[in-house]
PDB file of C-alpha atoms in Angstrom:
ATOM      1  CA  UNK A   1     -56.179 -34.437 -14.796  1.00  0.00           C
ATOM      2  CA  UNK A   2     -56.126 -30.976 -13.308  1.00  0.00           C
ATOM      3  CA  UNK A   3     -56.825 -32.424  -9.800  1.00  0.00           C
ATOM      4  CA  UNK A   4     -53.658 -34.557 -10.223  1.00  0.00           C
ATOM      5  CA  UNK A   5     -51.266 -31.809 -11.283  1.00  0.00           C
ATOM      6  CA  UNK A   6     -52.820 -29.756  -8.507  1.00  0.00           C
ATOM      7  CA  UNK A   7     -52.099 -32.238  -6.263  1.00  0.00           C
ATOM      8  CA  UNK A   8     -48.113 -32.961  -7.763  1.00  0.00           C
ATOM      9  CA  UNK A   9     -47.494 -29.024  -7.407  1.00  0.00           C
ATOM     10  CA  UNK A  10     -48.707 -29.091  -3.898  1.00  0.00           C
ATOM     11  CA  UNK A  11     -46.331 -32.183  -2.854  1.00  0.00           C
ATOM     12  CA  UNK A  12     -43.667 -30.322  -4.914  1.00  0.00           C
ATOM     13  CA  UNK A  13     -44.209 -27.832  -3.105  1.00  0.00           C
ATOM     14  CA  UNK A  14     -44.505 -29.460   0.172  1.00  0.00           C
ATOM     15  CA  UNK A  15     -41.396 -31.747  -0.191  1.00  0.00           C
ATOM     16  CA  UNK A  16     -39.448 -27.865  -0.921  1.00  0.00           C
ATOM     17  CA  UNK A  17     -40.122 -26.490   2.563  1.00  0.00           C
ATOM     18  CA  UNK A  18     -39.242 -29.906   4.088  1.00  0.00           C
ATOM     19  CA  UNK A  19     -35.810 -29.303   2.073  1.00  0.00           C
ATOM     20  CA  UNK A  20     -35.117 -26.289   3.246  1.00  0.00           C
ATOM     21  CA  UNK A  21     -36.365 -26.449   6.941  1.00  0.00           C
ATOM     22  CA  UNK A  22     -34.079 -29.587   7.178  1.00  0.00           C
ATOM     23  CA  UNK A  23     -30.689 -28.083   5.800  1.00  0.00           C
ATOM     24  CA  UNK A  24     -31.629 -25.104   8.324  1.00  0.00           C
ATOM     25  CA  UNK A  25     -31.556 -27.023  11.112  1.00  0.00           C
ATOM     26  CA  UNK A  26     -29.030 -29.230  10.152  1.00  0.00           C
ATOM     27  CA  UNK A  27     -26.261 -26.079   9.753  1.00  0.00           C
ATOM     28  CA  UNK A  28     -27.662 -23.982  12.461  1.00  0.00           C
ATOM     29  CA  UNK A  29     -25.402 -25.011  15.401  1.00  0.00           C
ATOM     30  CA  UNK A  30     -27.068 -26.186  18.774  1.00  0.00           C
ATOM     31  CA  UNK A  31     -27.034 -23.189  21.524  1.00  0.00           C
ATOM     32  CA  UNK A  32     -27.532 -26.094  24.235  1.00  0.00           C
ATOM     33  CA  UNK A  33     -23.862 -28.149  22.923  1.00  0.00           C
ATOM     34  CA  UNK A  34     -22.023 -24.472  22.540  1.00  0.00           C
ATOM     35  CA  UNK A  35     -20.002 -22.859  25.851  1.00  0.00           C
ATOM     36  CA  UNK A  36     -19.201 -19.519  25.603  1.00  0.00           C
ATOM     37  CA  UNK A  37     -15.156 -19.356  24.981  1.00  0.00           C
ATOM     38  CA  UNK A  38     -14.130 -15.921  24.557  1.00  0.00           C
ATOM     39  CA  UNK A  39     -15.635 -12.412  25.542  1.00  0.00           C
ATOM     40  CA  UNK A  40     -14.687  -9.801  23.002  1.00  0.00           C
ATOM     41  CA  UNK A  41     -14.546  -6.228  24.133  1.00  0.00           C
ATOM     42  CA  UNK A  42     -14.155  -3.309  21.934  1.00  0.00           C
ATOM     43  CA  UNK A  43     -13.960   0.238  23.664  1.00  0.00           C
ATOM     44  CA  UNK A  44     -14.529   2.366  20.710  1.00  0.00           C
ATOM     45  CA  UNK A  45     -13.949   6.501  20.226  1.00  0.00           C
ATOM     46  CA  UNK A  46     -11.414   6.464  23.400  1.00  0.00           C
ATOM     47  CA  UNK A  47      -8.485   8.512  21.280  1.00  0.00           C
ATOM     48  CA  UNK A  48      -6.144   7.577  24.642  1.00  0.00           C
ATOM     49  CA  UNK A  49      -8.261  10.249  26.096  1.00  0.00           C
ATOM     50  CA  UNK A  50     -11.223   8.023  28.078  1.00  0.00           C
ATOM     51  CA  UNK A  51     -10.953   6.264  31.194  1.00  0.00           C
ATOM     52  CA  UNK A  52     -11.570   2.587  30.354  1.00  0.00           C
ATOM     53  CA  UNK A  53     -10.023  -0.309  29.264  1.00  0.00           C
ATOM     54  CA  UNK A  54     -10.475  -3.732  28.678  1.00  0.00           C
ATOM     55  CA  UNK A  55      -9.098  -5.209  31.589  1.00  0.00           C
ATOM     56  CA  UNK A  56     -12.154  -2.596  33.531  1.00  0.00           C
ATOM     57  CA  UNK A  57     -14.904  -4.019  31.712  1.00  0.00           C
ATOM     58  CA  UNK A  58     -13.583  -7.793  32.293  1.00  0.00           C
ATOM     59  CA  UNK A  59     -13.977  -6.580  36.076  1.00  0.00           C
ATOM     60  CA  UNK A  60     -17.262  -5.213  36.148  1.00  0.00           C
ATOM     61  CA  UNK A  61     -18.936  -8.441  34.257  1.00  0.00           C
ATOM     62  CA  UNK A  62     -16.884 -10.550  37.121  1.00  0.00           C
ATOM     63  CA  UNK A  63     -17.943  -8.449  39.774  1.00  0.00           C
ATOM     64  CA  UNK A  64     -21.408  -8.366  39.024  1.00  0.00           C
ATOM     65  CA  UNK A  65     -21.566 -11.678  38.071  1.00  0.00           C
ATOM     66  CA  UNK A  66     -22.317 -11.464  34.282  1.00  0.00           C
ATOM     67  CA  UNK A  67     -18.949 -12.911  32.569  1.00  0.00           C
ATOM     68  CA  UNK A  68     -20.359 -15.388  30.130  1.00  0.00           C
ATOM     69  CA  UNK A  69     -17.267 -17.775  29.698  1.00  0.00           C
ATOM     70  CA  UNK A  70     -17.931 -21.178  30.444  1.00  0.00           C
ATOM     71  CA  UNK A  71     -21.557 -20.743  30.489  1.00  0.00           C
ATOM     72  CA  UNK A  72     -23.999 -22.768  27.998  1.00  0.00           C
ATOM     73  CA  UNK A  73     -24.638 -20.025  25.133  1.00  0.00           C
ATOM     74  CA  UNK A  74     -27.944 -20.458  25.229  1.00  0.00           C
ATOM     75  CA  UNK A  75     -28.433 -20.011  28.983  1.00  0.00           C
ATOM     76  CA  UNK A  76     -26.457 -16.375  28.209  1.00  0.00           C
ATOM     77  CA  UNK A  77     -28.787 -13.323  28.390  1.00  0.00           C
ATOM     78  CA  UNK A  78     -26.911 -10.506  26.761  1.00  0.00           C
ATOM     79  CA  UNK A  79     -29.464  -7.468  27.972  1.00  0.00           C
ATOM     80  CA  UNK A  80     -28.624  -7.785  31.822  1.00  0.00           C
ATOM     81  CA  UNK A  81     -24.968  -6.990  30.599  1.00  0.00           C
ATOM     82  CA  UNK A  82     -25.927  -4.132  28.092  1.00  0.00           C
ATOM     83  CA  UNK A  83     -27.603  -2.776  30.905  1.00  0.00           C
ATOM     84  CA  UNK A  84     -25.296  -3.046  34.076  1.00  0.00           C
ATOM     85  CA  UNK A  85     -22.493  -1.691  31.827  1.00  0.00           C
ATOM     86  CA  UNK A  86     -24.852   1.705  30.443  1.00  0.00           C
ATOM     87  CA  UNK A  87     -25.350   1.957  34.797  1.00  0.00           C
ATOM     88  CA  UNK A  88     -21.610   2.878  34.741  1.00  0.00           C
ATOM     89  CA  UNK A  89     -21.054   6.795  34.848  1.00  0.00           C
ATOM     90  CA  UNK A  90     -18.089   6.192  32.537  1.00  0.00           C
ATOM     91  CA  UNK A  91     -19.893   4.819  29.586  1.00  0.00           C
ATOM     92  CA  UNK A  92     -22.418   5.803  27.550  1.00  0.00           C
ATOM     93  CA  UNK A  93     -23.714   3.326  25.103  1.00  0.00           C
ATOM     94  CA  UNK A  94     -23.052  -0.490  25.449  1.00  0.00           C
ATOM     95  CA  UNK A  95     -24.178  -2.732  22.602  1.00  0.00           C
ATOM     96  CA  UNK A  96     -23.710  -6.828  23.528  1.00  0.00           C
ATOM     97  CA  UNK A  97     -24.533  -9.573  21.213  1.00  0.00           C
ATOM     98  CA  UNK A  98     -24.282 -13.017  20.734  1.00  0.00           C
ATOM     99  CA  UNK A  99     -22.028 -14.509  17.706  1.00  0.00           C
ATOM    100  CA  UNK A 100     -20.829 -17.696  16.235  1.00  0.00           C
ATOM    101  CA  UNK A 101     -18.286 -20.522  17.580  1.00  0.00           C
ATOM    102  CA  UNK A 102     -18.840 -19.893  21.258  1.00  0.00           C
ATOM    103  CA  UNK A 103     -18.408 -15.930  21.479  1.00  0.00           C
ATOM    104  CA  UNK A 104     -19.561 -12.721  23.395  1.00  0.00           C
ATOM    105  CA  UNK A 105     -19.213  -9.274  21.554  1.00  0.00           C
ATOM    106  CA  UNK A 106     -19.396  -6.033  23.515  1.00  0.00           C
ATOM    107  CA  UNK A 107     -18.970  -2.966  22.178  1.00  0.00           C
ATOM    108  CA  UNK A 108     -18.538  -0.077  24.165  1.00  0.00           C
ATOM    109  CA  UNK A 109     -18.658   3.910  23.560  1.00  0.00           C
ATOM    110  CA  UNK A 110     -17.555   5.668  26.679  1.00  0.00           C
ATOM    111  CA  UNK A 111     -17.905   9.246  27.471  1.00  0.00           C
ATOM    112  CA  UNK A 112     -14.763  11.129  27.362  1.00  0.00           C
ATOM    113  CA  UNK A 113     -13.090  14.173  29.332  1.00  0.00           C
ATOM    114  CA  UNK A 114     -12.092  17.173  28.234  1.00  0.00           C
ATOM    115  CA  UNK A 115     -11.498  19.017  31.371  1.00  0.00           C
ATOM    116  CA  UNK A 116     -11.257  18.525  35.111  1.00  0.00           C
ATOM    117  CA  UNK A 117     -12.817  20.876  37.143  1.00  0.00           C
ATOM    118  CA  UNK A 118     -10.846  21.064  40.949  1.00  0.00           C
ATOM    119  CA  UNK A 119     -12.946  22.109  43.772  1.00  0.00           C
ATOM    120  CA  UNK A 120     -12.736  22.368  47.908  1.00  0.00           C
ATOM    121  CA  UNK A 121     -14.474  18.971  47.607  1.00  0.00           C
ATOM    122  CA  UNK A 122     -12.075  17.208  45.677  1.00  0.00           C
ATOM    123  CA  UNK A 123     -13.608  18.620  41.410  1.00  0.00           C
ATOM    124  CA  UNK A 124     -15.512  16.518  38.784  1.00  0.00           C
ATOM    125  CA  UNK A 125     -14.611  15.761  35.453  1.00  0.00           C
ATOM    126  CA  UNK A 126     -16.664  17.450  32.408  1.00  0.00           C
ATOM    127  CA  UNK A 127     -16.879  14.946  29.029  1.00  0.00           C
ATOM    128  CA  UNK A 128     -16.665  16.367  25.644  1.00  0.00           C
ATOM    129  CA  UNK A 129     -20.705  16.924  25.822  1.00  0.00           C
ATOM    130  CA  UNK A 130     -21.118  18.802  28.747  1.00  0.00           C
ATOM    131  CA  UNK A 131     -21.663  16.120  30.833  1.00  0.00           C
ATOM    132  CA  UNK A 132     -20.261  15.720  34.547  1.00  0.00           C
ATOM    133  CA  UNK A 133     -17.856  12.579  35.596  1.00  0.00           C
ATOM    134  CA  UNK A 134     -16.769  11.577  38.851  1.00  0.00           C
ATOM    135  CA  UNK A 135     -14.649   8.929  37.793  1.00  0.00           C
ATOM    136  CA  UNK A 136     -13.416   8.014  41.587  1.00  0.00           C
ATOM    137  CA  UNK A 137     -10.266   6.380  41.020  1.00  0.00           C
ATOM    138  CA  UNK A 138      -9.492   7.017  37.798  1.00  0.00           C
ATOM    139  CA  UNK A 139      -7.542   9.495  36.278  1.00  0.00           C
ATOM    140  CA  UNK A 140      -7.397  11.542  32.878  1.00  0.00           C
ATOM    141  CA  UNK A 141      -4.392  13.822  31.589  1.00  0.00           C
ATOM    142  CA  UNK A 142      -6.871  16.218  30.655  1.00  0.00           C
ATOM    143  CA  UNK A 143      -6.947  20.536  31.403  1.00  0.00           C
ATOM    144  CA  UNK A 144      -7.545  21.448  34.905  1.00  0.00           C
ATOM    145  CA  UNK A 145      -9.981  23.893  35.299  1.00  0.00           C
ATOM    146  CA  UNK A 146     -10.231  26.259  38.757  1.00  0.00           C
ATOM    147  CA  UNK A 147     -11.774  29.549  39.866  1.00  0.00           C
ATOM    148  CA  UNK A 148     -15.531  30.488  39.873  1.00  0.00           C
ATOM    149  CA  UNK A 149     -17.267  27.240  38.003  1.00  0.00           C
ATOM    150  CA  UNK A 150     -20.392  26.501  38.934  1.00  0.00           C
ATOM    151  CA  UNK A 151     -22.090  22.968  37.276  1.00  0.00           C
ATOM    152  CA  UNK A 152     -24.325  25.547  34.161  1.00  0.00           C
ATOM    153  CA  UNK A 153     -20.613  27.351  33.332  1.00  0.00           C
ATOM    154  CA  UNK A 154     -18.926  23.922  33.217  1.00  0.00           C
ATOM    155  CA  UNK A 155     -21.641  22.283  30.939  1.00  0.00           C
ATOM    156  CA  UNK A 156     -21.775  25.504  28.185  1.00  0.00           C
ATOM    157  CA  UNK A 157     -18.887  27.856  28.419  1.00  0.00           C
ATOM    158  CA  UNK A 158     -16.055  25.524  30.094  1.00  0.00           C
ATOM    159  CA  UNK A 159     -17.018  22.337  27.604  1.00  0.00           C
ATOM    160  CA  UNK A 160     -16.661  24.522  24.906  1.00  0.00           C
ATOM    161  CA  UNK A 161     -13.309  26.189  25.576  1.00  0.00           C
ATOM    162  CA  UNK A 162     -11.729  22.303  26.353  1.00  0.00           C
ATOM    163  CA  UNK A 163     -13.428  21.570  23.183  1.00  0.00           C
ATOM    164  CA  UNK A 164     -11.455  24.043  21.496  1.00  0.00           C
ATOM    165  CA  UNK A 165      -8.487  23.255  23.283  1.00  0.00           C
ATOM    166  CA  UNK A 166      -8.446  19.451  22.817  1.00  0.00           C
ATOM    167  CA  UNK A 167      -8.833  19.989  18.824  1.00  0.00           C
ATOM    168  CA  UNK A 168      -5.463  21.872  18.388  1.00  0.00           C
ATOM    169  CA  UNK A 169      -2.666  19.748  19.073  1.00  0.00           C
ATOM    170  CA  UNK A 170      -0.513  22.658  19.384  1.00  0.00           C
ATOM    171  CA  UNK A 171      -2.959  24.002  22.177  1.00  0.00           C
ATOM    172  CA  UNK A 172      -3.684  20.856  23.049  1.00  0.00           C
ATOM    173  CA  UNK A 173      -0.147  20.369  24.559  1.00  0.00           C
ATOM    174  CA  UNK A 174       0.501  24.218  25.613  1.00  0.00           C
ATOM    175  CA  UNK A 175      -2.318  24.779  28.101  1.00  0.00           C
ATOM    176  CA  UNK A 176      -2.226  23.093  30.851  1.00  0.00           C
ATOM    177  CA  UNK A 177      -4.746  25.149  33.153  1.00  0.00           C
ATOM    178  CA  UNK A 178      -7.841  26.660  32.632  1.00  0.00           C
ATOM    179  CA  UNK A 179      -8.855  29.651  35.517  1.00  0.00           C
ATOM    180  CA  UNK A 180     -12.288  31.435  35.364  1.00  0.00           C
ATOM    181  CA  UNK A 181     -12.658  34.967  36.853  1.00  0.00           C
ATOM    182  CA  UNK A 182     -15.355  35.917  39.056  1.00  0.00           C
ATOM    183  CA  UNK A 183     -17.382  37.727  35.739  1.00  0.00           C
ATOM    184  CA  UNK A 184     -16.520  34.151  33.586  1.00  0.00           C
ATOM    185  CA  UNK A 185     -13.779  35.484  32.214  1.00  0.00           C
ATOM    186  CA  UNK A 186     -11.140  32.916  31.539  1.00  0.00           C
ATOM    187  CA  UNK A 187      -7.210  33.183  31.913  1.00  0.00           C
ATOM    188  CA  UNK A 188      -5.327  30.159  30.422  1.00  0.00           C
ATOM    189  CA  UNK A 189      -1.812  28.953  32.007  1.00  0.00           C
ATOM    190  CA  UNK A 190       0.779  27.721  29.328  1.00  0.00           C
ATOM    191  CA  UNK A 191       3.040  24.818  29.565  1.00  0.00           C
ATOM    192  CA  UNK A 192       6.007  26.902  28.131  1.00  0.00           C
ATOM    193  CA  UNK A 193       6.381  30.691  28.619  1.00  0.00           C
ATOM    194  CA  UNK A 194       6.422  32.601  31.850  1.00  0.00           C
ATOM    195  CA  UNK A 195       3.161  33.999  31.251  1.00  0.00           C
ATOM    196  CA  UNK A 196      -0.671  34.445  31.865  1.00  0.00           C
ATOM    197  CA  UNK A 197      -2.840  34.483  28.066  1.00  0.00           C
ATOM    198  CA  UNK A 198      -6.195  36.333  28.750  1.00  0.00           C
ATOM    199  CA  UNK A 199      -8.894  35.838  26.059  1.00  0.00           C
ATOM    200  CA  UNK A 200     -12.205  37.358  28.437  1.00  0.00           C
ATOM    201  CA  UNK A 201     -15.022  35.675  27.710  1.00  0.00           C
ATOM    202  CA  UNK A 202     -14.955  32.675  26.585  1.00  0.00           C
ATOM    203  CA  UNK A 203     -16.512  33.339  22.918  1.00  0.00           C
ATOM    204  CA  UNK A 204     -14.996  33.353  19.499  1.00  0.00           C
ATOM    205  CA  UNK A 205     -12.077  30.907  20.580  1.00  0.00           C
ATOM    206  CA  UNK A 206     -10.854  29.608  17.767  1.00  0.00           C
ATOM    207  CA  UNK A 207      -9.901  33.654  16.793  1.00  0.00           C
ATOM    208  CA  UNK A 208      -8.705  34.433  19.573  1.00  0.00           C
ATOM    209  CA  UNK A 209      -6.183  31.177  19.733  1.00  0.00           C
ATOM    210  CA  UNK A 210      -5.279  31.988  16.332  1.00  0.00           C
ATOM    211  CA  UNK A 211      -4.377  35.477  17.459  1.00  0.00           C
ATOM    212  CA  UNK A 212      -1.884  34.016  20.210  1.00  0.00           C
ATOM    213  CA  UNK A 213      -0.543  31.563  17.901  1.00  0.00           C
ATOM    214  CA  UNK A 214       0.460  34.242  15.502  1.00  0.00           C
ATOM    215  CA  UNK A 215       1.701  36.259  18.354  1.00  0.00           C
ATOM    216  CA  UNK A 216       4.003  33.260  19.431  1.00  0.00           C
ATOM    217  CA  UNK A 217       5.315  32.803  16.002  1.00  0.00           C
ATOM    218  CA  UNK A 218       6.219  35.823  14.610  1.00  0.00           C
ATOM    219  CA  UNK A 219       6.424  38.051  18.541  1.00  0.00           C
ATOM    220  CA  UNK A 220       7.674  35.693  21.231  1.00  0.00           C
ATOM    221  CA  UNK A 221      10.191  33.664  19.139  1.00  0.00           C
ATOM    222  CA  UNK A 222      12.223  37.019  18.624  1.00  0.00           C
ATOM    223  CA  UNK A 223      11.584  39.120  21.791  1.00  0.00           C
ATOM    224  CA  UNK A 224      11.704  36.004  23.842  1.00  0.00           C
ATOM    225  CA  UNK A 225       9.117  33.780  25.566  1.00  0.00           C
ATOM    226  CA  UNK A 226       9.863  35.406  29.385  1.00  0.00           C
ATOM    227  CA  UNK A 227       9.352  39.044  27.752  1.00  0.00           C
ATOM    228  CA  UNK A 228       5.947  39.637  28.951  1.00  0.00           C
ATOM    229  CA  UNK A 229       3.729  38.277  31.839  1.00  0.00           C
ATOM    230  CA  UNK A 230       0.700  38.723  30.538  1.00  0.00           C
ATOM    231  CA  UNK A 231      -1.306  38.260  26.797  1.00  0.00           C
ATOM    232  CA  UNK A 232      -4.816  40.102  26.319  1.00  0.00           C
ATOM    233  CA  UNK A 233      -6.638  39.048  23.543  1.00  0.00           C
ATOM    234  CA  UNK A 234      -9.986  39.751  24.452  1.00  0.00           C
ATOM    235  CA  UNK A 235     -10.592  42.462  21.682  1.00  0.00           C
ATOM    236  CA  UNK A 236     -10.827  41.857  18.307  1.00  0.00           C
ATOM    237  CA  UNK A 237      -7.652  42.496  16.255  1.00  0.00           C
ATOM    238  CA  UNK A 238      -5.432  43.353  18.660  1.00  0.00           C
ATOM    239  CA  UNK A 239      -2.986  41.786  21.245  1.00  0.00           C
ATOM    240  CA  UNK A 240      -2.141  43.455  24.389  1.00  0.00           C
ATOM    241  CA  UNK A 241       0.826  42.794  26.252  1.00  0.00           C
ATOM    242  CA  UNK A 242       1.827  43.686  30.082  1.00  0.00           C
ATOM    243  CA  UNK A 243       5.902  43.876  30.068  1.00  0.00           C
ATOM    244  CA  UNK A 244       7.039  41.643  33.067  1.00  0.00           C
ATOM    245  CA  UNK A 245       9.040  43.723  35.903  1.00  0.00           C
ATOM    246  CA  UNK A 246      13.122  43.124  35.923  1.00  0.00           C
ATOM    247  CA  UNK A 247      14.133  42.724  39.007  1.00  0.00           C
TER     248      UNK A 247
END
């Protein structure tokens, strides 16, 4: 008797995987019947501030020949496209996967700039981690950066100052020029106000931006935004102002 119910369990058993291998295959859908219909593209962290779009990444995959639609899924290799878009200067992470009813997802995270620095040979771009862009044929409304940079400055002191920059709306919008001294020191052109803001070194930004802020507010909207040609803030507590010439 125990040889029998040994022998039912096992069959029970045996019929059970049969079940469940068989309503597997019967819902998973057949790569070789299913053509790829529709590429989805997501550029993610771009904040209006990166160079990509959709419409760019539809034109790489074409150009290198990699754009799925219309091809069998299962003939679709998603790493060759992951990789050839990570070769881009522009991006830096690619993910690319395969999902139901015929479709391609990419998602993209592109590198994004904070500054452009101009030099005799045309300038660079600099993205929010220090990182250098050349971005031929693309443009950015980002700072523009001139003076003494060299590639070290840009990736530490310059990155950090944007940094600053691009996380205060209000500064964000006012400064439209960054110029570095021959010792690093950094003067910073306005949008509005007839004046040069000097904060020296580029350290302790955030106190020295509050300084000017304060300065603007509660100085400039009384004696008037033409008043003075040039802001100092490079000391601690204290603002120094060079009267502009009448003519």
């Amino acid at each position: 008797m125990n040889w029998k119910k040994g022998t039912l369990i096992l069959l029970n058993v045996i019929i059970g995987i049969y079940l469940v291998l068989a309503i597997t295959a019967f819902n998973k859908p057949d790569e070789h019947a299913v053509v790829c219909t529709e590429v989805h593209i997501n550029i993610g962290d771009s904040e209006g501030r990166g160079f990509l779009t959709v419409e760019d990444v539809k034109q790489m995959l074409h150009e290198n020949h990699l754009m799925p639609i219309g091809q069998e899924m299962n003939a679709i290799h998603v790493r060759p496209i992951k990789e050839k878009l990570e070769s881009n200067d522009m991006i830096e992470e690619a993910e690319c996967y395969k999902a139901q009813a015929g479709r391609v997802c990419i998602n993209i995270r592109q590198r994004i700039p904070v500054v452009r620095v101009l030099t005799q040979s045309g300038g660079y771009y600099v993205d929010n981690k220090g990182g250098s862009l050349q971005a031929k044929g693309y443009a950015s409304n980002v700072v523009v950066a001139t003076g003494c940079i060299t590639k070290d400055y840009a990736s530490k002191q310059l990155v950090s100052l944007a940094n600053a920059l691009h996380a205060d709306k209000f500064w964000n919008s006012q400064i439209v020029q960054i110029n570095v001294l021959d010792d690093g020191s950094v003067e910073l052109v306005p949008r509005v106000g007839d004046h040069i803001i000097y904060i020296g070194q580029p350290t302790g930004i955030e106190r020295k931006l509050d300084r000017v802020a304060k300065f603007y507010r509660y100085g400039l909207s009384k004696a008037g935004w033409n008043k003075y040609s040039r802001i100092n803030v490079e000391f601690d507590n204290q603002i120094i102002c060079k009267r502009r010439q009448s003519s």
